Amino acid sequence: MTMKAKPKGTPAVPRVLVVEDESDIAALVAYQLTRDGFRVETARTGPEALEAVGREIPDLVVLDRMLPGLSGDEVLARLRREPATARLPVLMLTAKREQEDRIEGFELGADDYLTKPFSPRELVLRARAILRRMHEGAGISGGRVLRAGPLRLDVDFHRSSINDEDLDLTPTEFRLLQALMERRGRTQSRRQLLEKAWSVEADVSDRIQTRTVDMHVRRLRAKLGDIGAWVQTVRGFGYRLKVPEGVE
Ligand code: CA
């Protein structure tokens, strides 16, 4: 088996935990990821997945939704609740095609979503894209710290704080805030925010765009406390970060 050269900007031999009870699919995904230079561990059930993460936090989790023991949704919810894994990138797999599923996946804080049947090649591409976003700050070359008053966003290290107190943002919330801070004062549509923070392609309906973005904005505002009011709704268009006058 030949190992391909690693693209720049991704960590040395990223570790992926594949959580899937269907052994054929798990084997195929593991094979493709290994071939592409990932180090792969597998788990067959929800509890096994949490145990594996507890032993060593991987760089990415590929998480099937339908699992024995604990569902993928529950595993994801538990990962998001723990500070150590709140930002752990998760690519969710589902057998169901309903759009409603996509919404739920995003609401739970999955970084990306693949519907079965999928091509293993596509899974690898998505996995790479998630890790790139993680390590390059949404594809923008690094070393950047964004500031707005007491709010600070370290794009490279995915750290966010207010008055040096760490914020507990999910990867999606982080990228949403990053998108708002990068275009400070300018209004962005929900589609623009979706593309920036979720890497969702244009096949998402307006209804899902609205519901997904609005819900994450609400959560982000809540986590920002008083500063949450700076995230303004621009009726009929989208959102902007409006920093009060006199604030640097
Ligand atoms: Ca399954």
XYZ file of C-alpha atoms and ligand atoms in Angstrom:
249
model
C 0.000 0.000 0.000
C 1.498 3.361 -0.991
C 1.101 6.422 1.154
C 0.334 9.612 -0.679
C 2.174 12.825 0.059
C 0.368 14.889 2.649
C -0.966 18.223 1.497
C 0.388 21.296 3.230
C -1.426 22.604 6.235
C -2.711 19.300 7.563
C -1.153 17.730 10.623
C 1.303 14.862 10.335
C -0.695 11.630 9.912
C -4.100 12.798 11.118
C -5.962 10.299 13.281
C -9.510 9.428 12.365
C -11.962 7.472 14.450
C -14.507 5.695 12.236
C -17.679 4.783 14.117
C -19.856 2.387 12.141
C -21.495 -0.914 13.044
C -21.858 -2.139 9.469
C -18.529 -3.884 9.059
C -18.459 -3.703 5.240
C -18.829 0.064 5.279
C -16.418 0.493 8.179
C -13.796 -1.591 6.362
C -14.231 0.312 3.104
C -13.991 3.707 4.792
C -11.001 2.616 6.885
C -9.266 1.236 3.804
C -9.759 4.411 1.796
C -8.680 6.705 4.642
C -5.592 4.583 5.380
C -4.659 4.598 1.712
C -4.927 8.350 1.757
C -2.477 8.699 4.622
C -4.761 8.797 7.673
C -4.278 6.724 10.783
C -7.571 4.965 11.385
C -9.183 3.500 14.457
C -12.645 1.964 14.339
C -15.478 1.587 16.822
C -18.697 -0.354 16.305
C -21.028 1.150 18.893
C -21.720 4.485 20.536
C -20.194 3.517 23.894
C -17.102 2.108 22.116
C -16.738 5.405 20.293
C -16.813 7.441 23.512
C -14.342 5.037 25.077
C -11.953 5.409 22.123
C -12.192 9.219 22.278
C -11.589 9.041 26.026
C -8.349 7.132 25.447
C -7.017 9.541 22.838
C -8.816 12.405 21.135
C -8.595 11.911 17.373
C -8.257 14.698 14.790
C -11.580 13.761 13.234
C -14.523 11.456 13.925
C -16.490 9.843 11.089
C -19.712 9.051 12.882
C -22.554 6.915 11.591
C -25.945 8.026 12.756
C -27.503 4.611 13.242
C -25.516 2.780 15.891
C -26.276 0.188 18.530
C -25.969 1.238 22.158
C -26.045 4.991 21.665
C -27.121 6.707 18.471
C -24.680 8.840 16.517
C -26.731 11.878 17.498
C -26.287 11.074 21.175
C -22.557 10.442 20.750
C -22.223 13.796 19.001
C -24.245 15.566 21.686
C -22.016 14.100 24.402
C -18.838 15.086 22.561
C -20.122 18.640 22.224
C -20.955 18.839 25.931
C -17.385 17.996 27.009
C -14.999 20.950 26.798
C -12.145 18.682 25.639
C -14.135 17.475 22.637
C -16.529 20.390 22.068
C -14.527 21.424 19.007
C -13.602 17.955 17.771
C -14.438 17.811 14.038
C -17.218 15.341 13.228
C -18.296 14.109 9.797
C -21.663 12.454 10.128
C -22.968 9.576 8.011
C -26.609 8.796 7.574
C -28.611 6.219 5.687
C -31.629 8.452 5.514
C -32.143 10.911 2.743
C -34.664 13.227 4.311
C -33.654 16.843 4.372
C -34.846 16.955 7.941
C -31.874 14.759 8.802
C -29.482 17.272 7.396
C -30.987 19.943 9.565
C -30.713 17.819 12.665
C -27.093 17.001 11.904
C -26.191 20.646 11.618
C -28.200 21.543 14.685
C -26.288 18.982 16.690
C -23.059 20.520 15.514
C -21.718 18.083 12.923
C -19.083 19.783 10.777
C -20.208 18.019 7.647
C -22.711 15.439 6.583
C -22.672 12.573 4.068
C -25.680 10.572 2.969
C -25.313 6.869 2.191
C -24.525 5.592 -0.323
C -21.460 7.786 -0.690
C -18.210 7.235 -2.525
C -15.271 6.548 -0.207
C -13.302 9.039 -2.295
C -15.808 11.761 -1.481
C -15.576 10.924 2.199
C -11.800 11.350 2.066
C -12.158 14.693 0.292
C -14.625 15.930 2.891
C -12.421 14.691 5.724
C -9.470 16.566 4.235
C -11.591 19.698 3.812
C -12.679 19.629 7.466
C -9.104 19.215 8.691
C -7.903 21.971 6.380
C -10.551 24.311 7.753
C -9.537 23.361 11.277
C -5.854 24.009 10.666
C -5.945 26.890 8.245
C -8.898 28.762 9.678
C -11.536 28.316 6.961
C -8.958 28.195 4.182
C -7.348 31.517 4.965
C -3.637 31.357 5.578
C -2.867 31.622 9.228
C -1.242 33.591 11.977
C -4.305 35.699 12.350
C -6.007 37.009 15.413
C -9.290 38.848 14.964
C -10.323 41.368 17.576
C -13.386 43.432 18.330
C -13.248 45.168 21.688
C -12.871 42.479 24.368
C -13.644 39.736 21.845
C -10.638 37.843 20.502
C -10.510 35.064 17.928
C -7.290 33.169 17.311
C -7.930 31.675 13.900
C -4.946 29.300 13.856
C -5.542 27.781 17.241
C -9.316 27.980 17.138
C -9.428 29.815 20.431
C -11.960 32.437 21.250
C -12.241 34.609 24.321
C -13.904 37.637 25.837
C -11.687 39.619 28.217
C -9.273 36.652 28.152
C -11.993 34.298 29.324
C -12.290 31.334 26.969
C -15.509 30.916 25.053
C -16.842 27.433 24.545
C -17.783 27.568 20.866
C -18.448 24.602 18.601
C -16.425 24.523 15.348
C -19.445 25.824 13.475
C -20.079 28.657 15.923
C -16.418 29.553 15.726
C -16.461 29.789 11.939
C -19.716 31.718 12.026
C -18.200 34.265 14.385
C -15.047 34.342 12.279
C -17.090 35.089 9.154
C -18.891 37.911 10.962
C -15.671 39.369 12.382
C -13.829 39.202 9.078
C -16.488 41.327 7.450
C -17.156 43.477 10.443
C -19.936 45.994 9.844
C -20.928 44.425 6.542
C -24.138 42.480 6.167
C -23.846 38.899 4.953
C -26.644 36.731 3.650
C -27.510 33.437 5.260
C -26.212 31.681 2.167
C -22.854 33.450 2.495
C -22.658 32.499 6.149
C -23.602 28.903 5.394
C -20.923 28.614 2.756
C -18.349 30.108 5.050
C -19.191 28.331 8.268
C -20.600 25.027 7.054
C -19.141 24.608 3.557
C -22.629 23.714 2.460
C -23.207 23.722 -1.255
C -26.037 25.429 -3.042
C -28.435 22.456 -2.821
C -29.787 23.538 0.524
C -33.253 25.049 0.423
C -33.977 28.563 1.703
C -36.003 27.138 4.556
C -33.109 25.013 5.777
C -30.668 27.898 5.341
C -32.831 30.135 7.464
C -33.478 27.613 10.172
C -29.887 26.398 10.421
C -28.219 29.800 10.387
C -30.752 31.454 12.672
C -30.443 28.748 15.255
C -26.669 28.908 15.339
C -26.743 32.691 15.520
C -29.056 32.416 18.531
C -26.674 30.036 20.260
C -23.679 32.157 19.392
C -25.357 35.283 20.755
C -26.174 33.491 23.994
C -22.563 32.413 24.408
C -21.301 35.933 23.725
C -23.322 37.392 26.608
C -23.576 41.200 26.382
C -21.554 41.196 23.174
C -24.222 38.990 21.606
C -26.168 42.168 20.869
C -23.412 43.142 18.396
C -24.564 40.321 16.135
C -27.404 42.131 14.420
C -30.188 40.741 12.318
C -30.625 42.614 9.045
C -34.228 41.948 8.183
C -34.794 40.143 4.924
C -31.104 39.753 4.266
C -28.914 38.256 6.940
C -26.560 39.230 9.724
C -23.694 41.550 10.520
C -21.356 42.260 13.385
C -21.926 45.837 14.425
C -19.308 46.995 16.877
C -20.420 50.029 18.923
C -18.728 53.332 18.170
C -15.557 53.945 20.083
C -14.768 50.212 20.368
C -11.574 49.180 18.566
Ca -24.995 1.924 11.155
